[in-house]
Short mmCIF file of C-alpha atoms and ligand atoms in Angstrom, two decimals:
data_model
loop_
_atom_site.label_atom_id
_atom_site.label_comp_id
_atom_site.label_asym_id
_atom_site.label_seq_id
_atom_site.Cartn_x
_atom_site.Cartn_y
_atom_site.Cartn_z
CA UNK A 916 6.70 -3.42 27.68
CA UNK A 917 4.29 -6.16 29.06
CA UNK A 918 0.26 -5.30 29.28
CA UNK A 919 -0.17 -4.61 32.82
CA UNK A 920 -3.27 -6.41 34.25
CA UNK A 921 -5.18 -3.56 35.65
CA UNK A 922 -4.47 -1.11 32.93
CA UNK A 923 -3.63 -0.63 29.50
CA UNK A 924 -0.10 -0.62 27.33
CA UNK A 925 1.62 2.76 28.31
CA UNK A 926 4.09 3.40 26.22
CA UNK A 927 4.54 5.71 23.53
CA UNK A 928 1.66 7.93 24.71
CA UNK A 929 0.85 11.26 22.39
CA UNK A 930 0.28 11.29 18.70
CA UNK A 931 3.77 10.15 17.59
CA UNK A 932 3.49 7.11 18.45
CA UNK A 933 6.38 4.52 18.60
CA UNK A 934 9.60 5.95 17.19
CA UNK A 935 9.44 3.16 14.03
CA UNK A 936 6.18 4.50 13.04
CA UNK A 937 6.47 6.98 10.13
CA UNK A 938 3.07 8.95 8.67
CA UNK A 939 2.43 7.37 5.64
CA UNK A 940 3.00 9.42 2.53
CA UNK A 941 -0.07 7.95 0.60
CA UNK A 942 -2.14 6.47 3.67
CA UNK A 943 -4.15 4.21 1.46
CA UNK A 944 -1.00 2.57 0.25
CA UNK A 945 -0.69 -1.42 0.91
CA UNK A 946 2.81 -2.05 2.39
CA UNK A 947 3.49 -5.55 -0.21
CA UNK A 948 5.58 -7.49 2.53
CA UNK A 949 2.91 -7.04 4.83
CA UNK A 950 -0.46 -8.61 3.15
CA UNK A 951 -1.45 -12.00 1.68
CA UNK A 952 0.39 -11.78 -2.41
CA UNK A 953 -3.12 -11.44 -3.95
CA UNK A 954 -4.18 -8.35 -2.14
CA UNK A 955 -5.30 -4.88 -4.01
CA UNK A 956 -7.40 -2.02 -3.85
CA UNK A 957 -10.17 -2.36 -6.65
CA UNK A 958 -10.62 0.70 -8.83
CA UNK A 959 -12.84 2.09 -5.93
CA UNK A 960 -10.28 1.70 -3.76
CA UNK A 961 -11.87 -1.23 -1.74
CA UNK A 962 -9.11 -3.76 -0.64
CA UNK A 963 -9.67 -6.64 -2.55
CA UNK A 964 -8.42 -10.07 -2.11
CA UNK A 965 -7.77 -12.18 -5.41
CA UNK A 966 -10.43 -9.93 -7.25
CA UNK A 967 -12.86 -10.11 -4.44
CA UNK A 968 -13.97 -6.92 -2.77
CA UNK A 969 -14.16 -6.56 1.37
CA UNK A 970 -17.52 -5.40 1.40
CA UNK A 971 -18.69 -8.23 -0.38
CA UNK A 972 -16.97 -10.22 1.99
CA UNK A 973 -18.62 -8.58 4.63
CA UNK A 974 -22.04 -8.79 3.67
CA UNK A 975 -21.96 -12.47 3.03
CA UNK A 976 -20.03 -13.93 6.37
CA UNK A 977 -20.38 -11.10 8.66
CA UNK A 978 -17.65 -9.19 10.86
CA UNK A 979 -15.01 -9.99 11.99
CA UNK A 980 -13.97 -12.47 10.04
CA UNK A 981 -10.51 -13.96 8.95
CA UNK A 982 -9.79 -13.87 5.52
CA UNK A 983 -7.59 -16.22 3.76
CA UNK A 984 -5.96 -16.04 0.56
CA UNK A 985 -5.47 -19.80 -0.43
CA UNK A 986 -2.73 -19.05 -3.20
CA UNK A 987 -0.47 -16.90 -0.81
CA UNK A 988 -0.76 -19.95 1.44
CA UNK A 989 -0.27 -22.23 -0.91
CA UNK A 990 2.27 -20.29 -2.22
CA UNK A 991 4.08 -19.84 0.65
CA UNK A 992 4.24 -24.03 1.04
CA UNK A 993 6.06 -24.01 -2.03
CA UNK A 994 8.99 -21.55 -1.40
CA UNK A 995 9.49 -23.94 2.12
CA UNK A 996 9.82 -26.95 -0.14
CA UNK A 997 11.93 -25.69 -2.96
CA UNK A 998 13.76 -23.63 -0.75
CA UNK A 999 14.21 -26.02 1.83
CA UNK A 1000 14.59 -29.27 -0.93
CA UNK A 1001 15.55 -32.34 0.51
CA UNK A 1002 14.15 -30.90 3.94
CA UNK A 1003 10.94 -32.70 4.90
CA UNK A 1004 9.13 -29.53 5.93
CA UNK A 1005 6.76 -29.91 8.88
CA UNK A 1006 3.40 -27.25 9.14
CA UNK A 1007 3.17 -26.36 12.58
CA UNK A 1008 -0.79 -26.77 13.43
CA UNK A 1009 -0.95 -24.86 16.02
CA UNK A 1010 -0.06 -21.53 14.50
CA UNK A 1011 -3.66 -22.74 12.41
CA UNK A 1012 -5.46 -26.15 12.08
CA UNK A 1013 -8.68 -27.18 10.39
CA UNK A 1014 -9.84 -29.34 7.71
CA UNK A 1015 -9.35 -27.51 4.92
CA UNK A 1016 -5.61 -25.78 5.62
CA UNK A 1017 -4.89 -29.81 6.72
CA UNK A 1018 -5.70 -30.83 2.84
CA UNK A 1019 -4.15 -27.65 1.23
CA UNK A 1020 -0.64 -27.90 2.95
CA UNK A 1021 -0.92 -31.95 1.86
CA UNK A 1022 -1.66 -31.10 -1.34
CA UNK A 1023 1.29 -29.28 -1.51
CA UNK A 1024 3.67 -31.87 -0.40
CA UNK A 1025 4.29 -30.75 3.10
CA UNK A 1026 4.39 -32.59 6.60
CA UNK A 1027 2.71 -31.93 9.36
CA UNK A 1028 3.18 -31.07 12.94
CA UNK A 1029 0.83 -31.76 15.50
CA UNK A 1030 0.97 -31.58 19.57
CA UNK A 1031 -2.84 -32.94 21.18
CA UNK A 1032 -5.44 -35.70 20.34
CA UNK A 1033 -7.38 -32.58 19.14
CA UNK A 1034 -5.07 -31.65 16.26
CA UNK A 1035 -4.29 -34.96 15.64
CA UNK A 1036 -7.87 -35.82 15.35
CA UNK A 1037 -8.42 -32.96 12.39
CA UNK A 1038 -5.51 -34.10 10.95
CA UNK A 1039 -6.85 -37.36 10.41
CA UNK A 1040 -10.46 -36.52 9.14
CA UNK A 1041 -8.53 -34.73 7.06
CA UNK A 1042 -6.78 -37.44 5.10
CA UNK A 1043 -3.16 -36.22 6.01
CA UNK A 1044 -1.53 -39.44 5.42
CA UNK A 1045 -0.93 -40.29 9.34
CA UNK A 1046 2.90 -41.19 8.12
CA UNK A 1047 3.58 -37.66 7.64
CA UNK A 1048 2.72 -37.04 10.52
CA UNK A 1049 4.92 -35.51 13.67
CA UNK A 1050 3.47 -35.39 17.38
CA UNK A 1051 4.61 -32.98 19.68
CA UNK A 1052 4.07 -32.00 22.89
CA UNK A 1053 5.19 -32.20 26.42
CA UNK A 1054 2.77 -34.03 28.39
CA UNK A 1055 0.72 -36.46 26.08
CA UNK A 1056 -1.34 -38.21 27.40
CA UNK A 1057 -1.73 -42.25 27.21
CA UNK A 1058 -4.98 -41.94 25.09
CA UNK A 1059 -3.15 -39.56 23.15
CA UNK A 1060 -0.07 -41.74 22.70
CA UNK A 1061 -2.20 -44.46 22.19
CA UNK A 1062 -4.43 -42.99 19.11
CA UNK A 1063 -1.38 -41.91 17.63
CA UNK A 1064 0.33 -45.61 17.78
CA UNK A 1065 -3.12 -46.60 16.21
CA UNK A 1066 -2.72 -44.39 13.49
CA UNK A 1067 0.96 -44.89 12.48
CA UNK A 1068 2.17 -41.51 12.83
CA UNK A 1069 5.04 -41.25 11.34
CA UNK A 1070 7.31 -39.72 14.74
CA UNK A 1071 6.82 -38.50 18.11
CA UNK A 1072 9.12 -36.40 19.91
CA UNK A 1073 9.81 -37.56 22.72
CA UNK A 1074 9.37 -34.72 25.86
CA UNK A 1075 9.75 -36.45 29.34
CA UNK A 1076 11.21 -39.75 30.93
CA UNK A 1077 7.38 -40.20 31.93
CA UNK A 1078 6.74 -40.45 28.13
CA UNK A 1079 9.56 -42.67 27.49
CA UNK A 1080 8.21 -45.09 30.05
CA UNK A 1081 4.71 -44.76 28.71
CA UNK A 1082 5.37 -45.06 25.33
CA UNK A 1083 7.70 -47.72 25.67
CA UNK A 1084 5.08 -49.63 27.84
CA UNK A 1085 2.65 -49.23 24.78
CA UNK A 1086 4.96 -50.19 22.13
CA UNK A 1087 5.87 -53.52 23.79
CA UNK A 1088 1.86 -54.04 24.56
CA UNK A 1089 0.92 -53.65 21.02
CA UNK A 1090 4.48 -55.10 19.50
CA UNK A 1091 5.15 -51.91 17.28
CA UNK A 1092 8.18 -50.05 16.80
CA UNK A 1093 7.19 -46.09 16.50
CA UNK A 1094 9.67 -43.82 15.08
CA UNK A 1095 10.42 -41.27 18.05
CA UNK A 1096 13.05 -37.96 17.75
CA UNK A 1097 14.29 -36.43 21.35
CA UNK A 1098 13.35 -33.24 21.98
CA UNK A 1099 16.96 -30.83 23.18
CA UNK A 1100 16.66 -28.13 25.44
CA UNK A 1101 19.99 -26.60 24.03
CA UNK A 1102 20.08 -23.28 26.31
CA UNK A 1103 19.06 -21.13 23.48
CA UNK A 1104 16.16 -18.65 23.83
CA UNK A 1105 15.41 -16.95 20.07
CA UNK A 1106 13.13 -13.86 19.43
CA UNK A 1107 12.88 -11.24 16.69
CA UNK A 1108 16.15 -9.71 16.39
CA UNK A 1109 18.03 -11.48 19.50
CA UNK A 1110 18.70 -14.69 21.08
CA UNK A 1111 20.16 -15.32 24.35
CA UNK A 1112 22.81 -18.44 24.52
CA UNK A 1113 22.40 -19.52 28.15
CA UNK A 1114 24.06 -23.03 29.52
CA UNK A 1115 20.85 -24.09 31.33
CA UNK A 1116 17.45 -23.37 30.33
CA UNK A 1117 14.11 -22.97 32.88
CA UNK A 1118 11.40 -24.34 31.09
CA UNK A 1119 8.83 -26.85 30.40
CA UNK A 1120 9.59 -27.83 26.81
CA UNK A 1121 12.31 -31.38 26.43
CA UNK A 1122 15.28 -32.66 27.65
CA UNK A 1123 17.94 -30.62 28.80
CA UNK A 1124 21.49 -30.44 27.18
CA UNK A 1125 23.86 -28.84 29.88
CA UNK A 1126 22.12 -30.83 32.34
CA UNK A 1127 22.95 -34.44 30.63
CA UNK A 1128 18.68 -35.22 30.82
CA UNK A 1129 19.10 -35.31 26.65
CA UNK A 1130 21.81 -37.68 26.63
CA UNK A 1131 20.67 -40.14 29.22
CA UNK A 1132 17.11 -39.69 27.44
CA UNK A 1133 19.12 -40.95 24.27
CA UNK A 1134 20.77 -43.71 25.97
CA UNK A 1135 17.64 -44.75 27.82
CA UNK A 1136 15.42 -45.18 24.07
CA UNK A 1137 18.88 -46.22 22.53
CA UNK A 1138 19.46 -49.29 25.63
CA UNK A 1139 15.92 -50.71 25.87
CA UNK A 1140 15.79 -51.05 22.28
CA UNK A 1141 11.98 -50.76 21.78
CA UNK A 1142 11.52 -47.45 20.23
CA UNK A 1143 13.41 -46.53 17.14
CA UNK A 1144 15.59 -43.60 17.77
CA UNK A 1145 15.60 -41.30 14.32
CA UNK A 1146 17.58 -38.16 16.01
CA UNK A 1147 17.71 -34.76 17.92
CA UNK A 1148 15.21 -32.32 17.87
CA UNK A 1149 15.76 -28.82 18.71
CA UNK A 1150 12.75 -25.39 18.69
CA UNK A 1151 14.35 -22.39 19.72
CA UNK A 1152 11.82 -19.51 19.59
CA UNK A 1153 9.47 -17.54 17.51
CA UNK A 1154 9.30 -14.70 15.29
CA UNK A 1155 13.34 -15.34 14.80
CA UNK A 1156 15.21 -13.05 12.01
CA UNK A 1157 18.57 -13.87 13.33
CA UNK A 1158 20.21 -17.31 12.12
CA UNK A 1159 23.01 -17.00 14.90
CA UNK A 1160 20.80 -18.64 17.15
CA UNK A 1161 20.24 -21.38 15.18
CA UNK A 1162 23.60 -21.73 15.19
CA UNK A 1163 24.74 -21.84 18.41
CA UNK A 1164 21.83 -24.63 18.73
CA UNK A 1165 23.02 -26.41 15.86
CA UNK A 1166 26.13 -26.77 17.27
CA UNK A 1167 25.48 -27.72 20.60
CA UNK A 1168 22.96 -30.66 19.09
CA UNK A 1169 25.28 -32.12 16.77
CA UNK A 1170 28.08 -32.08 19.88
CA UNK A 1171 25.40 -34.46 21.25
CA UNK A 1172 24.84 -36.33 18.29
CA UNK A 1173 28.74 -36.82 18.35
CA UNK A 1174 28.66 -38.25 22.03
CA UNK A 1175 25.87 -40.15 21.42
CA UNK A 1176 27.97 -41.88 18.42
CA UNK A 1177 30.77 -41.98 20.72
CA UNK A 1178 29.20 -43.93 23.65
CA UNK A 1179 26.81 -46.15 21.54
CA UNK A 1180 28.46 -46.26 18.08
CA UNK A 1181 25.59 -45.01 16.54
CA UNK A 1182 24.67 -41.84 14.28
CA UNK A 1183 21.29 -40.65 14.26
CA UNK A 1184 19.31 -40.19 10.87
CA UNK A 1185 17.99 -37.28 11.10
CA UNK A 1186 17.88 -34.07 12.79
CA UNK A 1187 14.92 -31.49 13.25
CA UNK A 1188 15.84 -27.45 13.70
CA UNK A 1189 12.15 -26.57 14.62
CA UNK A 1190 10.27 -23.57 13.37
CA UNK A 1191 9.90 -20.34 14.49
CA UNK A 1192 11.38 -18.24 11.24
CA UNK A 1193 9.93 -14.54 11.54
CA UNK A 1194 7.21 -12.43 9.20
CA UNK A 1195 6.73 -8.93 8.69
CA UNK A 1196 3.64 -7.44 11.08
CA UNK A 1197 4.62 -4.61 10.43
CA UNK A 1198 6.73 -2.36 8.75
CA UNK A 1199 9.86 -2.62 10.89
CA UNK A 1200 10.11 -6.54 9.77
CA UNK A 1201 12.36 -7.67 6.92
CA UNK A 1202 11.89 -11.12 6.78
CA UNK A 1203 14.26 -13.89 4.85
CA UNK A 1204 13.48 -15.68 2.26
CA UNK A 1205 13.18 -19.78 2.78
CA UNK A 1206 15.50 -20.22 -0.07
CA UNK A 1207 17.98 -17.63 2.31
CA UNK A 1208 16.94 -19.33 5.34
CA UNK A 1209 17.89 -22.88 3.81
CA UNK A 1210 21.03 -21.89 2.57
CA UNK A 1211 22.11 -20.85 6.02
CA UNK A 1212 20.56 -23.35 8.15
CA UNK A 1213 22.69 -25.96 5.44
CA UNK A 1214 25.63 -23.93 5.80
CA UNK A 1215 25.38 -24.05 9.89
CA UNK A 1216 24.46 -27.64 9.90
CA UNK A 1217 27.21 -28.75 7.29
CA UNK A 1218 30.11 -27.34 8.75
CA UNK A 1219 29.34 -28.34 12.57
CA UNK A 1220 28.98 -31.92 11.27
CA UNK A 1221 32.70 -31.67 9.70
CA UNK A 1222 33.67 -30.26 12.90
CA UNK A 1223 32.61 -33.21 14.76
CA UNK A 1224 32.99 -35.79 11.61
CA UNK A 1225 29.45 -36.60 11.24
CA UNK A 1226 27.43 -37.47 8.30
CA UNK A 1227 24.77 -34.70 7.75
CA UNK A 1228 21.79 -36.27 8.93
CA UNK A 1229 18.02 -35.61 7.26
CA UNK A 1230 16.91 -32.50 8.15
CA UNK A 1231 13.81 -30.60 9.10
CA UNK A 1232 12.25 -27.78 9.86
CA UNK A 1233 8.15 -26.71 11.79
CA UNK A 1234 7.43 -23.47 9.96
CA UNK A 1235 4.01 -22.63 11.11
CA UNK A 1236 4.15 -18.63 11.62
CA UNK A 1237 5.97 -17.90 8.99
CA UNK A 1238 3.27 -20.45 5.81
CA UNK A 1239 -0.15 -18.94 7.62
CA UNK A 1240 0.59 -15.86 9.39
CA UNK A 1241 0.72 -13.37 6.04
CA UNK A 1242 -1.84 -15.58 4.16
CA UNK A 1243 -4.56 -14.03 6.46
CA UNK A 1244 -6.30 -10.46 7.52
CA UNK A 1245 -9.19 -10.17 9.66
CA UNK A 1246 -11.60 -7.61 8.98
CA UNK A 1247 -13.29 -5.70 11.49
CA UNK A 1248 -15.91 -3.13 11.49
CA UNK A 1249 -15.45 -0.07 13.41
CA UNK A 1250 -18.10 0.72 15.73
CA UNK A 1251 -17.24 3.47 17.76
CA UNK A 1252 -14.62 6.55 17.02
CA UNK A 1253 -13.25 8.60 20.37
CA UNK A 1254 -10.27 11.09 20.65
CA UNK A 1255 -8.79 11.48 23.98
CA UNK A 1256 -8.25 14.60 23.49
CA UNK A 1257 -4.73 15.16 23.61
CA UNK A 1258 -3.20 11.44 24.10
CA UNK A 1259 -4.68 9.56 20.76
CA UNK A 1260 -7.76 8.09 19.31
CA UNK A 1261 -9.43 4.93 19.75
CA UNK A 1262 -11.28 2.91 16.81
CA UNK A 1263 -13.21 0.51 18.62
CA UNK A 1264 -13.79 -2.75 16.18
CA UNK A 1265 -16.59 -5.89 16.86
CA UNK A 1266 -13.74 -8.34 17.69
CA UNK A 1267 -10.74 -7.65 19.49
CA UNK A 1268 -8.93 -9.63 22.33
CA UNK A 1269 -11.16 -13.01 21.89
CA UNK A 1270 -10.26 -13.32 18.00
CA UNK A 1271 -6.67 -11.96 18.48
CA UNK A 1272 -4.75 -12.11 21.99
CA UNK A 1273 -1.17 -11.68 21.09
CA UNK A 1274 -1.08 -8.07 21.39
CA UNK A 1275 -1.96 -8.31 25.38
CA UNK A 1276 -0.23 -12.18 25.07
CA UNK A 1277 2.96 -10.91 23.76
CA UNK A 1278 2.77 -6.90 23.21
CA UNK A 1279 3.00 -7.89 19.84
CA UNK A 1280 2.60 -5.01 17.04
CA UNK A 1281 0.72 -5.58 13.83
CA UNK A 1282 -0.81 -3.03 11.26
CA UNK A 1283 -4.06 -2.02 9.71
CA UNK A 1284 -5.76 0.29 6.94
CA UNK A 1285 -9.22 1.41 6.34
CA UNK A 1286 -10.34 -1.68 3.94
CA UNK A 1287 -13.91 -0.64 2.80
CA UNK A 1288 -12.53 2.69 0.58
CA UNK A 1289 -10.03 4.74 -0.10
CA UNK A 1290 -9.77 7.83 1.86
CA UNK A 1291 -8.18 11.45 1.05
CA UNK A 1292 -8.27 12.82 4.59
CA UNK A 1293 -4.52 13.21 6.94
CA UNK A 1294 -3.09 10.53 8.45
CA UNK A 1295 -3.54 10.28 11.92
CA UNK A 1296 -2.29 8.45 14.80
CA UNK A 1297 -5.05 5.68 15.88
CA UNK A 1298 -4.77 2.96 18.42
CA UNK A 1299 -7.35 -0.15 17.32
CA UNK A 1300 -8.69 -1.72 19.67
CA UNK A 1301 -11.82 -4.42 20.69
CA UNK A 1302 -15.15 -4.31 22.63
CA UNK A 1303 -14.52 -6.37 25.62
CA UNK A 1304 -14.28 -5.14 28.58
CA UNK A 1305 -10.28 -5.21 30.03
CA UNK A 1306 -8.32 -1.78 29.00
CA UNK A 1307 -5.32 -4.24 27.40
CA UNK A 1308 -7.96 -5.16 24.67
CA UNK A 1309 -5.57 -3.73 21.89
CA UNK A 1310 -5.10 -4.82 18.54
CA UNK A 1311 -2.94 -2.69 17.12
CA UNK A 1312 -1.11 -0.39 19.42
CA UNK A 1313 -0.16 1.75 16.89
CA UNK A 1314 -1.16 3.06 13.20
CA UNK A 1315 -1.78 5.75 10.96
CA UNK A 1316 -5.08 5.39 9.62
CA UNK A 1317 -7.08 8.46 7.60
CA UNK A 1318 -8.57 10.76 9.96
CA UNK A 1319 -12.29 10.33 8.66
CA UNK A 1320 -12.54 6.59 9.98
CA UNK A 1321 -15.78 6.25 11.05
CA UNK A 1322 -18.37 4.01 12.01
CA UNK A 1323 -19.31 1.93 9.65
CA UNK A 1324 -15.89 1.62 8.09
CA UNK A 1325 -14.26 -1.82 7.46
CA UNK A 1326 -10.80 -1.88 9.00
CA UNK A 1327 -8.29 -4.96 8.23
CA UNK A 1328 -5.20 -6.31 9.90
CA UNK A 1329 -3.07 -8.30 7.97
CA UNK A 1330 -0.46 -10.72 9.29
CA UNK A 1331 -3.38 -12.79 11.60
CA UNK A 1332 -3.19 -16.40 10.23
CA UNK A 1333 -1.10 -17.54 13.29
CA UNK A 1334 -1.91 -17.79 16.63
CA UNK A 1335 -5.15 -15.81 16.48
CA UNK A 1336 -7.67 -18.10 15.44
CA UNK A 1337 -6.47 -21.11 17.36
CA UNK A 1338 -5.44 -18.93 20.28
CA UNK A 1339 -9.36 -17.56 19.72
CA UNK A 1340 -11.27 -17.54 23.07
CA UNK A 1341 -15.02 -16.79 24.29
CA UNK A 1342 -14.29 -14.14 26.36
CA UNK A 1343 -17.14 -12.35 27.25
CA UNK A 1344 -18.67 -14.80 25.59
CA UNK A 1345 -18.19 -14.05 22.24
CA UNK A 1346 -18.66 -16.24 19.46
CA UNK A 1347 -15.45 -16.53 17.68
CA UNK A 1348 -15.29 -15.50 14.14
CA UNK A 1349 -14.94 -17.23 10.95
CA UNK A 1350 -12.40 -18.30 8.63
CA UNK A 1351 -13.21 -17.96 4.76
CA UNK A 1352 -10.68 -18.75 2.24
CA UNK A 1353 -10.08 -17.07 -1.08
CA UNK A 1354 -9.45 -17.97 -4.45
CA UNK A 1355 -9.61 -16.89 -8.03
CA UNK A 1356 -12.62 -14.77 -6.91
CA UNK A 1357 -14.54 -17.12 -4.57
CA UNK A 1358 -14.89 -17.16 -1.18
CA UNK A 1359 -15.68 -20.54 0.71
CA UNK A 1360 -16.42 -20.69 4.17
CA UNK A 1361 -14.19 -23.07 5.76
CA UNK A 1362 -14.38 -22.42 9.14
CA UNK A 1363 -18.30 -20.98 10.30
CA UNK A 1364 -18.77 -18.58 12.71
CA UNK A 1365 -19.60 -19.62 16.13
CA UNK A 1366 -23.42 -18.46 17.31
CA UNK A 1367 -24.68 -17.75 20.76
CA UNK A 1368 -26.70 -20.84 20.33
CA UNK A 1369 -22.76 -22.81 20.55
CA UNK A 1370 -21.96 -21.27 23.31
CA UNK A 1371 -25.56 -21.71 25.28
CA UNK A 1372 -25.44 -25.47 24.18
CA UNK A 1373 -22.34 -26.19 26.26
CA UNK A 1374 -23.73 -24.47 28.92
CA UNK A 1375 -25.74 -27.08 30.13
CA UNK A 1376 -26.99 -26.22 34.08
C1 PLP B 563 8.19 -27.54 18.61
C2 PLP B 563 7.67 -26.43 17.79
N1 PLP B 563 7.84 -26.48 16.45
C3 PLP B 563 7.38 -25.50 15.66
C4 PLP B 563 6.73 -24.39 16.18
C5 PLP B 563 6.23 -23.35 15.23
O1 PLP B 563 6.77 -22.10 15.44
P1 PLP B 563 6.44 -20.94 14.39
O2 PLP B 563 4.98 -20.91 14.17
O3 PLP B 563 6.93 -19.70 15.07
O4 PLP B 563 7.19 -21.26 13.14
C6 PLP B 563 6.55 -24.29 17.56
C7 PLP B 563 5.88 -23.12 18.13
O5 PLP B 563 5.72 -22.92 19.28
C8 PLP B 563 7.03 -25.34 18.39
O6 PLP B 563 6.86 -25.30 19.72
#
């Protein structure tokens, strides 16, 4: 069900909540697959994050604030490359970008995608080395497609005939030869457990395949000669568990790449399968493994190619969701406590909609637990939400938290690294939280709060 715009979500009303949603037996217990690897309750029964306690956390950068456990991040960059080896494996930025996260997913030997002169500029202050660089997006402007010419990034995916022309015009002004992939619309729509295989698709994002717009947008870079064509690019979702989608896309890419070959005598290098692999927000999620994921993407990719007597090109993949989204929990203090008497009670929290939107974005569902102690009081059915002022302002829908949550409480949600930070707004204008990373005991601020004095400086009438 969609957030209505006048009202709140309405389903599932009472104290049962969702049909998914068991009481816990133990209600302090962590769920593993849901939080960052180096999360624990202390002896005191404080959720800790590699030895470091949430209150302490609290005290020093405030509430809310996201909390990021570097090794589970970094972590998680490994299991994409030796999972996915021989894949060049692309971070997504948008699911997260700043300075720091830019050096840590370098460090550990990944690519990365960007899609506006914005992430492309943090990438570069960075140091990402511009060649491993990927620029997305589907209407880049010439200033943007410009910088990134000036910087040598290593591709852009191409989105429009417009940005064929334009880039084309720049490459001949400057007498350069970028590296550019073609974006498919291949008429498959992926999320969570489902995709839909569909032989036209409505939407913004690249060239379509049923249409013939991908193959005369191959022939077009392929004729004129100026760009260098390195292959097909397909993204077909988010939050996907099922690889049958990916399938169906493979194969209707590589039955491209095989016309291509057969009206221009030429087979493409490489080939790029997007991102959009699922994580667990909650407990109904089982995701795969990358080393499982890999093994069926090869599986797909190899046996479509010996259908249509290809060489297997270079792959890759965008993860972004599925590297930053478990590394992170945002902890909230609870502010106000109110039972509506007979439908379910609300823990109000000091962020809420501004610091996380996918719940009224997307109805998504995520999870929480008291963070700041242990509790021995019932379980009972709570619905999370924020302090500004629009009835959809949920965070979680739906949880069992102990039935002595009060105010004062810290309260975390796991499973926020992507898409809540960069998807962060002022609403109401509130300052939008921090990001402080974790490790071996430490926390460093990496990304500062934002003060009134921020937002009052860009107001300048
Ligand atoms: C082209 C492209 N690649 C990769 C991604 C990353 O998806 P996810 O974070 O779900 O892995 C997206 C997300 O929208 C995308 O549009």
């Amino acid at each position: 069900m969609r957030a209505h715009e006048a009202g709140a979500l309405h389903g599932d009303i009472g104290s049962r909540g969702p049909a998914w949603l068991r009481p816990p037996v133990d209600v302090n217990a962590l769920v593993p697959q849901l939080w960052p690897r180096n999360v624990t309750r202390d002896g005191d029964g404080v959720l800790a994050v590699a030895g470091l306690g949430v209150r302490d956390v609290a005290a020093e950068f405030g509430t809310p604030v996201y909390v990021l456990d570097e090794d589970d991040l970094r972590s998680r960059c490994r299991d994409f490359r030796t999972g996915f080896d021989g894949v060049d494996v692309y971070y997504a930025g948008k699911a997260f970008l700043c300075r720091a996260v830019v050096r840590m997913i370098s460090e550990e030997g990944l690519h990365l995608d960007v899609c506006t002169g914005g992430e492309l500029a943090t990438a570069l202050s960075a140091g990402m080395p511009p060649e491993r660089i990927g620029f997305h997006g589907n209407n880049k402007s010439v200033a943007e497609l410009t910088r990134a010419l000036d910087a040598g990034v290593g591709r852009i995916i191409l989105d429009s005939f417009d940005e064929i022309d334009r880039l084309t015009a720049l490459a001949r002004e400057r007498g350069v030869r970028p590296r550019v992939m073609i974006r498919v619309t291949v008429g498959v729509e992926a999320h969570t457990h489902e995709f839909i295989a569909t032989a036209h698709e409505d939407q913004k994002f690249g060239f379509s395949l049923a249409g013939g717009a991908a193959a005369e947008a191959a022939f077009r870079v392929l004729d004129e000669g100026v760009l260098e064509l390195r292959g097909l690019h397909s993204h077909i979702g988010s939050q996907i568990f099922d690889a049958s989608g990916f399938e169906v896309s493979a194969r209707r890419v590589l039955g491209l790449q095989a016309q291509i070959r057969d009206a221009r005598g030429v087979e493409l290098p490489e080939l790029d399968l997007g991102g959009g692999f699922g994580i667990a927000y909650t407990t109904q999620d089982d995701p795969a493994t990358p080393q499982d994921l890999a093994k069926r993407l090869r599986r797909i990719v190899e046996s479509e190619c010996a259908a249509e007597r290809l060489a297997v090109p270079h792959l890759s993949i965008e993860p972004g969701r599925a590297i930053v989204g478990p590394a992170v929990f945002t902890l909230y203090e609870v502010g106000t406590v109110k039972d509506v008497d007979g439908i379910r009670t609300y823990v109000s929290v000091d962020g809420g909609m501004s610091d996380n939107i996918r719940t009224a974005l997307y109805d998504a569902s995520y999870s929480a637990t008291l963070a700041s102690r242990a509790s021995t009081a019932e379980p009972m059915l709570a619905r999370v939400v924020g302090k500004h002022c629009e009835s959809g302002d949920i965070v979680v829908k739906d949880e069992f938290l102990p039935a002595d949550v009060q105010p004062g409480d810290l309260v975390a949600v796991p499973g926020t690294g992507a898409y809540c930070r960069s998807m962060a707004s002022n609403y109401n204008h509130v300052p939008r939280p921090p990001v402080v990373a974790v490790r071996g005991g430490q926390a460093r601020l990496i990304v500062r709060r934002e003060t009134e004095d921020d937002l009052l400086a860009l107001d300048v009438g």
